[in-house]
Short mmCIF file of C-alpha atoms (C1' of nucleotides) in Angstrom, two decimals:
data_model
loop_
_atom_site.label_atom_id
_atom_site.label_comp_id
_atom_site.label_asym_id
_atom_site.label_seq_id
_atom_site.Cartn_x
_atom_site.Cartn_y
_atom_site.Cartn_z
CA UNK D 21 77.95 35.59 87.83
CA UNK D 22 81.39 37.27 87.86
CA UNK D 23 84.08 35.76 90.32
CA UNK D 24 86.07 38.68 89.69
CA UNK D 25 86.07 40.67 93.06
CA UNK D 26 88.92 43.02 91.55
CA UNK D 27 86.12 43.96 88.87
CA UNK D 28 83.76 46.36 91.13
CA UNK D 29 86.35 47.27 93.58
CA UNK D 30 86.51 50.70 92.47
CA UNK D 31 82.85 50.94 92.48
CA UNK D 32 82.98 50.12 95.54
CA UNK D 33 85.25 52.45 96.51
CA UNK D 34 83.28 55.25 95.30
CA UNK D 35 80.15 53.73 96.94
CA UNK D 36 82.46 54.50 100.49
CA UNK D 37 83.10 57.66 99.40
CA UNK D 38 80.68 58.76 98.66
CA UNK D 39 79.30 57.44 102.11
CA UNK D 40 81.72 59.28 103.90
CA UNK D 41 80.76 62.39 101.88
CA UNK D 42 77.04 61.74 103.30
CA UNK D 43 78.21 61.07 106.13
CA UNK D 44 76.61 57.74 105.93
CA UNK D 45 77.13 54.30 107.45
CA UNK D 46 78.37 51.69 104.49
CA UNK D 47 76.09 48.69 105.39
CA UNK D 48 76.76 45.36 103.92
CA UNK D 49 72.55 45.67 102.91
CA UNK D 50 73.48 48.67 100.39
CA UNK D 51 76.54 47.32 98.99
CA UNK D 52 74.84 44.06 98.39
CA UNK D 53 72.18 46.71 96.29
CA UNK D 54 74.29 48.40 94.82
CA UNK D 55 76.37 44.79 93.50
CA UNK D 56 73.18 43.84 92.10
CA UNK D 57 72.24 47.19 90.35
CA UNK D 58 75.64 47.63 89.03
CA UNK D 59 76.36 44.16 87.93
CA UNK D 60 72.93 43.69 86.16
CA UNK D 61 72.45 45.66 82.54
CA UNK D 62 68.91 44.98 82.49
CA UNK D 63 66.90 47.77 84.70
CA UNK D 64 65.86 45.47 87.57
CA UNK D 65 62.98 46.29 89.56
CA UNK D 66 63.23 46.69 93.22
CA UNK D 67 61.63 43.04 93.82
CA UNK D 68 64.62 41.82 91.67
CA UNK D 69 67.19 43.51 92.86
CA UNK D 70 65.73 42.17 96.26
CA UNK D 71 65.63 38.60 94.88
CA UNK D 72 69.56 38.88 94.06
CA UNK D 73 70.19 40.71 97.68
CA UNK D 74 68.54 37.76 98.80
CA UNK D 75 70.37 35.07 97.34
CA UNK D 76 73.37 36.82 99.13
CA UNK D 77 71.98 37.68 102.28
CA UNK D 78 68.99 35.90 102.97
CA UNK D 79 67.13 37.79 105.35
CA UNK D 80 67.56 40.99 104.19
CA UNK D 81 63.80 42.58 103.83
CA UNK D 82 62.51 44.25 100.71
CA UNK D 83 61.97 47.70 102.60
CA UNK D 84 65.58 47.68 103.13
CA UNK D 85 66.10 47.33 99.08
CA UNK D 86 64.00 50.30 98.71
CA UNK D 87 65.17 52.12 101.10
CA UNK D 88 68.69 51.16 99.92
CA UNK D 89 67.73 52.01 96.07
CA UNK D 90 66.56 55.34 96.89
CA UNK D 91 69.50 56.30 99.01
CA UNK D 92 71.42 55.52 95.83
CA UNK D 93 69.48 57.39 93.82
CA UNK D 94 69.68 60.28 95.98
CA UNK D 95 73.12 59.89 96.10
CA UNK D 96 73.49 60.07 91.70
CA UNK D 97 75.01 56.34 92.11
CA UNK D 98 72.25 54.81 90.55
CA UNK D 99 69.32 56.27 88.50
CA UNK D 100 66.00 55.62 88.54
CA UNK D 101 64.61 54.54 84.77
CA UNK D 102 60.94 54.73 84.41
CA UNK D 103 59.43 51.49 82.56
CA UNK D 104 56.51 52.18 80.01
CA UNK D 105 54.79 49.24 82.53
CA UNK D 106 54.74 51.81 85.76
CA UNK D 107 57.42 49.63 87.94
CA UNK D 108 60.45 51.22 88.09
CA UNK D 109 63.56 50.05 87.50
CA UNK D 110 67.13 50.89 88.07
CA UNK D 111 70.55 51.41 86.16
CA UNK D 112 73.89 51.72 87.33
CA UNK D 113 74.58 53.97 84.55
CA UNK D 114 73.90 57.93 85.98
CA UNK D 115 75.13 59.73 82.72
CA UNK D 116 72.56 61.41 80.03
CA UNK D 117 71.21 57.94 77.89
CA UNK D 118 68.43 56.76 76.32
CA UNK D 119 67.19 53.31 76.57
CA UNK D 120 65.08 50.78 73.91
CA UNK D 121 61.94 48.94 75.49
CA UNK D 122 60.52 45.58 73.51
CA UNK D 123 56.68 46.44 73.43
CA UNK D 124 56.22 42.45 73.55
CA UNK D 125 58.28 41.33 77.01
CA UNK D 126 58.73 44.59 78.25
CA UNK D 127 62.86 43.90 78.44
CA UNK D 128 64.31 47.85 79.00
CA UNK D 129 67.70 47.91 78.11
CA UNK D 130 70.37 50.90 77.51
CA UNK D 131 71.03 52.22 74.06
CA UNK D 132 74.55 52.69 73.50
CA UNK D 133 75.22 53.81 69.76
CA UNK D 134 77.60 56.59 69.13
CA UNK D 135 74.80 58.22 66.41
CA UNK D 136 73.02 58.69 69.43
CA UNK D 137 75.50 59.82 71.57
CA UNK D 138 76.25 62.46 68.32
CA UNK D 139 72.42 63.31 68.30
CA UNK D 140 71.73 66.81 69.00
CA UNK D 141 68.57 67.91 69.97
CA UNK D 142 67.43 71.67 69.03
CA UNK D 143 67.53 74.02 71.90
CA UNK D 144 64.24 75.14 72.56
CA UNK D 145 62.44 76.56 75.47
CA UNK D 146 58.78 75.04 74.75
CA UNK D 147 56.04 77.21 76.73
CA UNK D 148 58.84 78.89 78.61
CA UNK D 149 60.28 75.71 80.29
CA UNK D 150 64.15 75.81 81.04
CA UNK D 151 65.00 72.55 79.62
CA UNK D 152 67.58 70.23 81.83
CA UNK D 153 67.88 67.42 80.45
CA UNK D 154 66.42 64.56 78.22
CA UNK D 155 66.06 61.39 77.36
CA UNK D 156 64.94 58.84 74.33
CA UNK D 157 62.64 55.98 74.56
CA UNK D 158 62.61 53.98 71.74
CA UNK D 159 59.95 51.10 71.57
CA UNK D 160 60.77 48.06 69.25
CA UNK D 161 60.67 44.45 69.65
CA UNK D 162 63.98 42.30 70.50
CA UNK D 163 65.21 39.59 68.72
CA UNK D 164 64.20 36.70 70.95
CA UNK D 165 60.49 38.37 70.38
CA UNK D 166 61.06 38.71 66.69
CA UNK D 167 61.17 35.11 65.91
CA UNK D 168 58.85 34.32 68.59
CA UNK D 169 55.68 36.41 67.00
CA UNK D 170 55.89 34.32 64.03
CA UNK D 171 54.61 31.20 65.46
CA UNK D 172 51.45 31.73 67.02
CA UNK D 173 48.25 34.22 66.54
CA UNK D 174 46.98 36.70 69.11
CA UNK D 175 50.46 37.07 70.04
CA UNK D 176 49.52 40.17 72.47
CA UNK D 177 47.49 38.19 74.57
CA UNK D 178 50.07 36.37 75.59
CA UNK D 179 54.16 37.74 75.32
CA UNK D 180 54.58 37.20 78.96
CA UNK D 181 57.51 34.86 79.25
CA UNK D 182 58.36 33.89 82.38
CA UNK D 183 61.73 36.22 83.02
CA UNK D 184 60.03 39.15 81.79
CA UNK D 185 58.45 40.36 85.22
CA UNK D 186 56.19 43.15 83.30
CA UNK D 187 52.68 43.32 83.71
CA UNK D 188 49.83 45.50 82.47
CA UNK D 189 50.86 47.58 78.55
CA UNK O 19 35.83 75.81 79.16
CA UNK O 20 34.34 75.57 75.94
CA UNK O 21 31.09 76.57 75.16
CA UNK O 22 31.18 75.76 71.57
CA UNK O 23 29.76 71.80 71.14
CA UNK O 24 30.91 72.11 67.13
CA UNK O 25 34.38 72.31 67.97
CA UNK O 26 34.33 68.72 68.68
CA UNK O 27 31.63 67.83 66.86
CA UNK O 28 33.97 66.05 64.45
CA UNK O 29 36.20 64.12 66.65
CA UNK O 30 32.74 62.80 68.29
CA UNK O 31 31.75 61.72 65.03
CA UNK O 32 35.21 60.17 64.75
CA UNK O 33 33.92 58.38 67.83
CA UNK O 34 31.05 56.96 66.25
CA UNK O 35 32.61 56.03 63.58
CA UNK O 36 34.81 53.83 65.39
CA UNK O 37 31.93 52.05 67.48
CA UNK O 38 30.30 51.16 64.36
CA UNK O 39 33.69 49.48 63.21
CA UNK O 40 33.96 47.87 66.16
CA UNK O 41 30.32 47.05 67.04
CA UNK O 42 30.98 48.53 70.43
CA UNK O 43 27.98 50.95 71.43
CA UNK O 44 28.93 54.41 72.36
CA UNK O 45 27.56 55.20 75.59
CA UNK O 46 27.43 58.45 77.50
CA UNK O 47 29.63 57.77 79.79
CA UNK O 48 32.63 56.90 76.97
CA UNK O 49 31.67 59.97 75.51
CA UNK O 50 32.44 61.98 78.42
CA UNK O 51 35.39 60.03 79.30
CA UNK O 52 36.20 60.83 75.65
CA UNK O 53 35.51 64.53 75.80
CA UNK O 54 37.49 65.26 79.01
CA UNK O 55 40.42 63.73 77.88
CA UNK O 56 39.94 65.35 74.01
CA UNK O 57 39.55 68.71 75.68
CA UNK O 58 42.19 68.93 78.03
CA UNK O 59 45.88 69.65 77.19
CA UNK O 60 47.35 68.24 80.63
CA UNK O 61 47.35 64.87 80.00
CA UNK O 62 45.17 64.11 82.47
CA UNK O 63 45.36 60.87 85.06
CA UNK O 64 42.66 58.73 85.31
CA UNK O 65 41.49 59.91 88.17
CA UNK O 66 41.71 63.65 87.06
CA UNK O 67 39.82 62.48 84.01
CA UNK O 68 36.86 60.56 86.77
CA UNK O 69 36.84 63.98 88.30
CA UNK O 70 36.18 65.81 84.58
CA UNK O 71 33.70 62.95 84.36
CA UNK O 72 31.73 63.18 86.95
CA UNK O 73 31.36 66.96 86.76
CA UNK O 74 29.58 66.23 83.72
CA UNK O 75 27.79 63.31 84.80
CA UNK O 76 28.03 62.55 88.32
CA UNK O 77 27.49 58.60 89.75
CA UNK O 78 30.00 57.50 86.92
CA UNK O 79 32.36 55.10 88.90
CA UNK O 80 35.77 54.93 88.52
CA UNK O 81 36.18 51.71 86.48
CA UNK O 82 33.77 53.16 84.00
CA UNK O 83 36.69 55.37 83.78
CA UNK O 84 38.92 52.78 83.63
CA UNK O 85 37.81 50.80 81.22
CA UNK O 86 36.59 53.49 78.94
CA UNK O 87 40.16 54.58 78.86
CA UNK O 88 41.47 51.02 78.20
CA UNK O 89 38.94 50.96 75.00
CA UNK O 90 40.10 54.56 73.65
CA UNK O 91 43.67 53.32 73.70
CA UNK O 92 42.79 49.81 72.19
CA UNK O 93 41.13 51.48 69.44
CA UNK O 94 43.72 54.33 69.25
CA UNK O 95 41.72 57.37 69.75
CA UNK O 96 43.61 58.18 72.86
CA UNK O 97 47.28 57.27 73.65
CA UNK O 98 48.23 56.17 77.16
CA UNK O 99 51.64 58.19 78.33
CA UNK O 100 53.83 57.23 80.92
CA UNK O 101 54.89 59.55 83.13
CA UNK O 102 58.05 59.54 85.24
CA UNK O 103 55.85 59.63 88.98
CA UNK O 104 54.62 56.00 87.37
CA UNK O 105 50.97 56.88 87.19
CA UNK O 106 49.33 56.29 83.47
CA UNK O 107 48.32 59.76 82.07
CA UNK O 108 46.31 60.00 78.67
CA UNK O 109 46.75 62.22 75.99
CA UNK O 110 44.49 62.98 72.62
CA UNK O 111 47.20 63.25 70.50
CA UNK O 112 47.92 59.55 68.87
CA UNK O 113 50.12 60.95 66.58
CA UNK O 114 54.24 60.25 67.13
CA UNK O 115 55.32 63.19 69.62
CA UNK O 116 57.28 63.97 72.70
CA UNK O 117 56.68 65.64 75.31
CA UNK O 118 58.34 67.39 78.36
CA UNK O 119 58.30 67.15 81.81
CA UNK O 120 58.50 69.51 85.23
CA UNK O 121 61.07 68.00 87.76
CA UNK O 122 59.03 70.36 90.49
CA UNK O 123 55.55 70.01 89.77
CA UNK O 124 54.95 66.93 87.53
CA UNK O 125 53.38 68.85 84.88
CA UNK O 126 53.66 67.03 81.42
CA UNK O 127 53.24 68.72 78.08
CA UNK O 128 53.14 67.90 74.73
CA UNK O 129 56.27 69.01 73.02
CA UNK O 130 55.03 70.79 69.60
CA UNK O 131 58.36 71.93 67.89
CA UNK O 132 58.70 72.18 64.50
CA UNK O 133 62.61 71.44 65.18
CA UNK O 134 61.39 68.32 66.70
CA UNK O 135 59.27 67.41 64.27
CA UNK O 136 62.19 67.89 61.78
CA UNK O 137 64.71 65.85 63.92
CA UNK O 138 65.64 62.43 62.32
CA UNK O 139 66.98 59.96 64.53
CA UNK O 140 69.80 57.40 63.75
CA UNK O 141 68.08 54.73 62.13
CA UNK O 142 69.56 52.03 63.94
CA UNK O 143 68.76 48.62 64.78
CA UNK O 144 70.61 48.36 68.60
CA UNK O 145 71.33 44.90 69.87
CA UNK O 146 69.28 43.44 67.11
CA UNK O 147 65.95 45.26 68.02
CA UNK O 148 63.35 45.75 65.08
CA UNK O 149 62.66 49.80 66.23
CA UNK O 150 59.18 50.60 65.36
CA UNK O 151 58.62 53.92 67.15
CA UNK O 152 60.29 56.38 69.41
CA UNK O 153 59.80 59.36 72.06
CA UNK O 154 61.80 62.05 73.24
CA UNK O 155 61.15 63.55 76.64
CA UNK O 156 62.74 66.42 77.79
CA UNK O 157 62.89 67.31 81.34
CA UNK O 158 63.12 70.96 83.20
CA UNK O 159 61.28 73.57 85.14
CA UNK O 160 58.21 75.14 84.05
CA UNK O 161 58.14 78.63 84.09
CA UNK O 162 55.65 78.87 87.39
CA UNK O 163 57.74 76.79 89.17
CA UNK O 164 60.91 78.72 87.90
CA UNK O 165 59.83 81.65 89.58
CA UNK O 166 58.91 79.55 92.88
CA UNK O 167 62.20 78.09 92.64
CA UNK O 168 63.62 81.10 93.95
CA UNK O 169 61.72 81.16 97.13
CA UNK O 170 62.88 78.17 99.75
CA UNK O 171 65.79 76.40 99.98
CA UNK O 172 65.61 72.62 99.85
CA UNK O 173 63.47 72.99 96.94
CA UNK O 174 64.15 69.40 95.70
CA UNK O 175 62.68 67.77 99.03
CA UNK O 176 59.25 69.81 99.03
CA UNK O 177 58.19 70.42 95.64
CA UNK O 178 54.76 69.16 96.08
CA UNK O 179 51.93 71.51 95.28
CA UNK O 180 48.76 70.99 95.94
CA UNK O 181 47.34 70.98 92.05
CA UNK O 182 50.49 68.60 91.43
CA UNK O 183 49.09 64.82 91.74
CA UNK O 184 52.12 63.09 91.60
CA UNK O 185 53.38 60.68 93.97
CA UNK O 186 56.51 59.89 94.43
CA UNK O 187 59.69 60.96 92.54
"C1'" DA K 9 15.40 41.31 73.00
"C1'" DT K 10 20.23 40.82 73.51
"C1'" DG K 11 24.72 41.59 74.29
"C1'" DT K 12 27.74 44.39 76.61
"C1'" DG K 13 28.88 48.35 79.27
"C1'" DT K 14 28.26 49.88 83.96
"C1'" DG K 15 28.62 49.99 88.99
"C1'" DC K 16 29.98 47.96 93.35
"C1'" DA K 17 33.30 45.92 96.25
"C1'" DA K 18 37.06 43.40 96.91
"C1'" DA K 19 41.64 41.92 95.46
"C1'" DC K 20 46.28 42.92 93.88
"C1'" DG K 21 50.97 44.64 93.28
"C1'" DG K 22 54.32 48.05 93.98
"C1'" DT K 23 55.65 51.40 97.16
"C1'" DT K 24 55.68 54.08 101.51
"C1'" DT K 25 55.53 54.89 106.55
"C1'" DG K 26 56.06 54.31 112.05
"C1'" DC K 27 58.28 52.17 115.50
"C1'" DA K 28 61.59 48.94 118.22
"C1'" DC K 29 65.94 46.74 117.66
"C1'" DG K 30 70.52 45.91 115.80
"C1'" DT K 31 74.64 47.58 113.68
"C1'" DG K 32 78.28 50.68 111.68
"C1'" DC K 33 81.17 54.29 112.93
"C1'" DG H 30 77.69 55.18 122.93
"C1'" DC H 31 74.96 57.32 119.54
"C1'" DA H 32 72.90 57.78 115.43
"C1'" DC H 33 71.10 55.75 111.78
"C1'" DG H 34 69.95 51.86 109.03
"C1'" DT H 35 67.21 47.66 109.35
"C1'" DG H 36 63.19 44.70 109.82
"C1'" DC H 37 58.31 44.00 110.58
"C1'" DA H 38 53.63 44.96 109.63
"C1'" DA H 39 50.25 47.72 108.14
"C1'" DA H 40 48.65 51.43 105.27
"C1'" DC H 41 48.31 53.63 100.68
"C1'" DC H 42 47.46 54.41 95.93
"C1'" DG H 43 46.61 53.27 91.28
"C1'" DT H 44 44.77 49.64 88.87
"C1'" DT H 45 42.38 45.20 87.82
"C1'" DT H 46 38.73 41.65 88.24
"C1'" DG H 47 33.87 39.04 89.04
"C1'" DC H 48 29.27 39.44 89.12
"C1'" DA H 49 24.25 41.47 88.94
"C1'" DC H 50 21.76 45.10 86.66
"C1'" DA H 51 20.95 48.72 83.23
"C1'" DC H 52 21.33 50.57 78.86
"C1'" DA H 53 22.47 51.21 73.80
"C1'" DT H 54 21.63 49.06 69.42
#
DNA sequence: ATGTGTGCAAACGGTTTGCACGTGC
DNA sequence: GCACGTGCAAACCGTTTGCACACAT
């Protein structure tokens, strides 16, 4: 996609870092993960982010993508999103979000809109839990689906285009 | 629990009432799989709710379960929730809600605030998205686990109690 | 009587684990 | 050189599917 090396170097950078914070070996496996989650804005799932690893360095096995993805997550490099459809999926952005979900191909993406950034949520302590942190799910159906439902009927049947790797609702 | 068969006399009737509109037949085994998941607050896994199930009528196999649950969501009657350890969890409240979360122990609640209920989000349409719904979760530490918080060290690693069915963070 | 819900067992997909080898530091 | 990450294969868990029988209507 992007032939600008200059463009993650300073993610990359902080990847080392924060390696040599851990303590841990910078392996050309998790920096190949870590290109993929952090170029990608649409929550890939381990198997993709193995497919792109792949493409890269063939022979890399999925375990190590796993392994890789959770080491990042550990780390706070990468967070783990949860998908409505059980697989989860993972986003180079760590801070506080919320994310939008099409109920029709399942595409996750991160909402960025400065009302939500604004929103405030009350400050409650329901059934004496000590609240952390939060997020918003908002469920929807994306453009390319919009114009898509109008053609044919029983449209829930079927809304499983081929790049939208998503299965049971 | 409950000893009292009139406190959900209605809501079975509500049950009926939907068979007859769909010309399914309500069987014992839905209404079981029905009442376990009507008269528990936990939001309840599948498998929690086979458990409940077979309690009440033992030999039911987990499918049964399965499928029962698939047909309560399909008709609405139940709503399917996602939780964050991936496995589907069900919940008798179909109406818009949130709900919140505990890091430690899984647990997931239904988030009945009237501040929530209040809150109006940003009526926005992000990247072209037609937004037909929404959920908030919050996430935190329940008060049980607050106080065995204090306890160990490494807290984050362990946090896996025996009553806590969830798999993987 | 009839249609369909149920039960069994087997498959499936995503994810995790144990162990020998290779690699980064 | 040593530790740890990697790769392989097999297990695991929640969930889905196909088919014969039983049950609700």
């Amino acid at each position: 996609m992007s032939q600008d090396p200059t463009e993650h170097a300073e993610e990359t950078s902080l990847l080392e870092l924060v390696c040599r914070r851990e303590g841990s070996p910078l392996t050309v496996q998790r920096r190949a993960v870590f290109e993929s989650v952090s170029t990608r804005t649409d929550h890939p799932t381990a198997v993709q982010v193995h497919e792109d690893v792949q493409r890269r360095l063939p022979g890399v096995s999925r375990m190590t993508v796993y392994r890789a993805l959770a080491w990042l997550v550990r780390l706070g490099v990468v967070a783990k999103v949860h998908h409505p459809d059980g697989v989860a999926r993972f986003d180079p952005q760590t801070k506080r979000h919320d994310h939008i979900v099409c109920l029709r191909c399942g595409r996750l993406l991160d909402l960025s809109s400065p009302a939500f950034e604004a929103l405030e949520l009350p400050d409650i302590h329901p059934l004496g839990f000590r609240v952390t942190d939060y997020t918003v799910l908002l469920r929807g159906t994306c453009p390319h689906c919009q114009q898509a439902s109008a053609a044919p009927r029983g449209a829930e049947a079927q809304a499983r285009p081929r790049s939208g790797p998503n299965g049971r609702g």
